[in-house]
Amino acid sequence: MSDIYITFGYSIVGLIILIPTIYHFLKKKRSHKDFYFVVISCSAFLLLAFYLFTISVIDIFNFHQGNFSIAEGNCEIHYFEPSARGEGRYDISIGDLLLSANIDDFSYLKEETISCI
């Protein structure tokens, strides 16, 4: 949960820094040689900060409302080979919860049944 608060904090800092920077360049520095670069790059980071802020607020709200789930039990990891129908994948089942993972992202997984806490 602390990583959500850290993300929330960094997004707030980003918003506090980027909004005045964009405002300053739009109002007073139009003739600056790097005007377009600064405005476009700051706008891209501003969108990222807004996204992180929104996601963090949603996660914090759901956590405090109790809208999250924890799965415990036996983890069954099944490997599906790539075929003509699609790419290969891992299917991980923990009780009633079924997750799917990309082979490239989780190449360290192997097909097994283990205890998950």
Coordinates of C-alpha atoms in Angstrom, one line a residue:
M1 CA 0.0 0.0 0.0
S2 CA 2.9 2.4 0.6
D3 CA 3.8 2.3 -3.1
I4 CA 0.4 3.8 -3.9
Y5 CA 1.0 6.6 -1.5
I6 CA 4.5 7.2 -3.0
T7 CA 3.0 7.3 -6.5
F8 CA 0.3 9.7 -5.2
G9 CA 3.0 12.0 -3.7
Y10 CA 5.2 12.0 -6.8
S11 CA 2.2 12.8 -9.0
I12 CA 1.2 15.7 -6.7
V13 CA 4.8 17.0 -6.9
G14 CA 4.8 16.6 -10.7
L15 CA 1.5 18.5 -11.0
I16 CA 2.8 21.3 -8.7
I17 CA 5.9 21.7 -10.8
L18 CA 4.6 21.2 -14.3
I19 CA 1.4 23.3 -14.3
P20 CA 3.3 26.6 -13.3
T21 CA 6.1 25.8 -15.8
I22 CA 3.7 25.4 -18.7
Y23 CA 1.7 28.5 -17.6
H24 CA 4.9 30.5 -17.3
F25 CA 6.1 29.5 -20.8
L26 CA 2.7 30.1 -22.4
K27 CA 2.3 33.6 -20.9
K28 CA 5.8 35.1 -20.8
K29 CA 8.3 33.1 -22.8
R30 CA 6.8 32.6 -26.3
S31 CA 9.9 34.0 -27.9
H32 CA 12.2 31.6 -26.1
K33 CA 14.3 29.4 -28.4
D34 CA 13.1 26.1 -26.7
F35 CA 9.5 27.2 -26.3
Y36 CA 7.9 24.3 -28.3
F37 CA 10.2 21.7 -26.8
V38 CA 9.5 22.8 -23.2
V39 CA 5.7 23.1 -23.7
I40 CA 5.4 19.7 -25.5
S41 CA 7.7 17.8 -23.2
C42 CA 6.1 19.3 -20.0
S43 CA 2.6 18.6 -21.4
A44 CA 3.6 14.9 -22.0
F45 CA 4.8 14.7 -18.4
L46 CA 1.8 16.5 -17.2
L47 CA -0.5 13.9 -18.8
L48 CA 1.6 11.2 -17.1
A49 CA 1.2 13.0 -13.7
F50 CA -2.5 13.3 -14.2
Y51 CA -2.8 9.6 -15.1
L52 CA -0.7 8.6 -12.0
F53 CA -2.7 10.9 -9.8
T54 CA -6.1 9.5 -11.0
I55 CA -5.0 5.9 -10.7
S56 CA -3.6 6.5 -7.2
V57 CA -6.7 8.2 -6.0
I58 CA -8.9 5.4 -7.3
D59 CA -6.6 2.8 -5.6
I60 CA -6.5 4.7 -2.3
F61 CA -10.3 5.1 -2.3
N62 CA -10.9 1.4 -3.1
F63 CA -8.4 0.4 -0.4
H64 CA -10.1 2.5 2.3
Q65 CA -13.5 1.3 1.2
G66 CA -12.4 -2.4 1.4
N67 CA -12.9 -3.0 -2.4
F68 CA -9.9 -5.3 -2.9
S69 CA -9.4 -9.0 -2.8
I70 CA -6.7 -11.2 -1.4
A71 CA -6.3 -14.7 -2.8
E72 CA -4.6 -17.5 -0.8
G73 CA -4.3 -21.2 -1.5
N74 CA -2.5 -23.3 -4.0
C75 CA -1.1 -21.6 -7.1
E76 CA -1.3 -23.7 -10.2
I77 CA 0.8 -22.4 -13.0
H78 CA 0.1 -23.8 -16.5
Y79 CA 2.2 -23.1 -19.5
F80 CA 0.6 -22.9 -22.9
E81 CA 2.9 -23.2 -26.0
P82 CA 2.6 -20.6 -28.8
S83 CA 0.5 -21.9 -31.6
A84 CA -1.1 -20.7 -34.9
R85 CA -4.0 -19.3 -32.9
G86 CA -1.9 -17.0 -30.7
E87 CA 1.1 -16.4 -28.5
G88 CA 2.0 -18.6 -25.7
R89 CA 1.0 -17.7 -22.1
Y90 CA 0.9 -18.7 -18.5
D91 CA -2.4 -19.3 -16.7
I92 CA -2.1 -18.9 -13.0
S93 CA -5.1 -20.1 -10.8
I94 CA -5.3 -19.4 -7.1
G95 CA -8.6 -20.8 -5.8
D96 CA -11.3 -19.1 -7.9
L97 CA -9.0 -16.4 -9.2
L98 CA -7.6 -17.0 -12.7
L99 CA -4.8 -14.8 -14.0
S100 CA -3.1 -14.8 -17.4
A101 CA 0.5 -13.7 -18.0
N102 CA 2.6 -13.1 -21.1
I103 CA 5.6 -15.4 -21.6
D104 CA 8.0 -12.6 -22.4
D105 CA 7.2 -10.7 -19.2
F106 CA 7.4 -13.7 -16.9
S107 CA 10.0 -15.9 -18.5
Y108 CA 11.2 -17.1 -15.0
L109 CA 8.0 -18.9 -14.3
K110 CA 7.7 -22.7 -14.7
E111 CA 4.8 -25.0 -14.7
E112 CA 4.2 -26.1 -11.1
T113 CA 1.8 -26.1 -8.1
I114 CA 3.0 -24.1 -5.1
S115 CA 1.5 -22.7 -1.9
C116 CA 0.6 -19.0 -2.2
I117 CA 0.1 -16.7 0.7

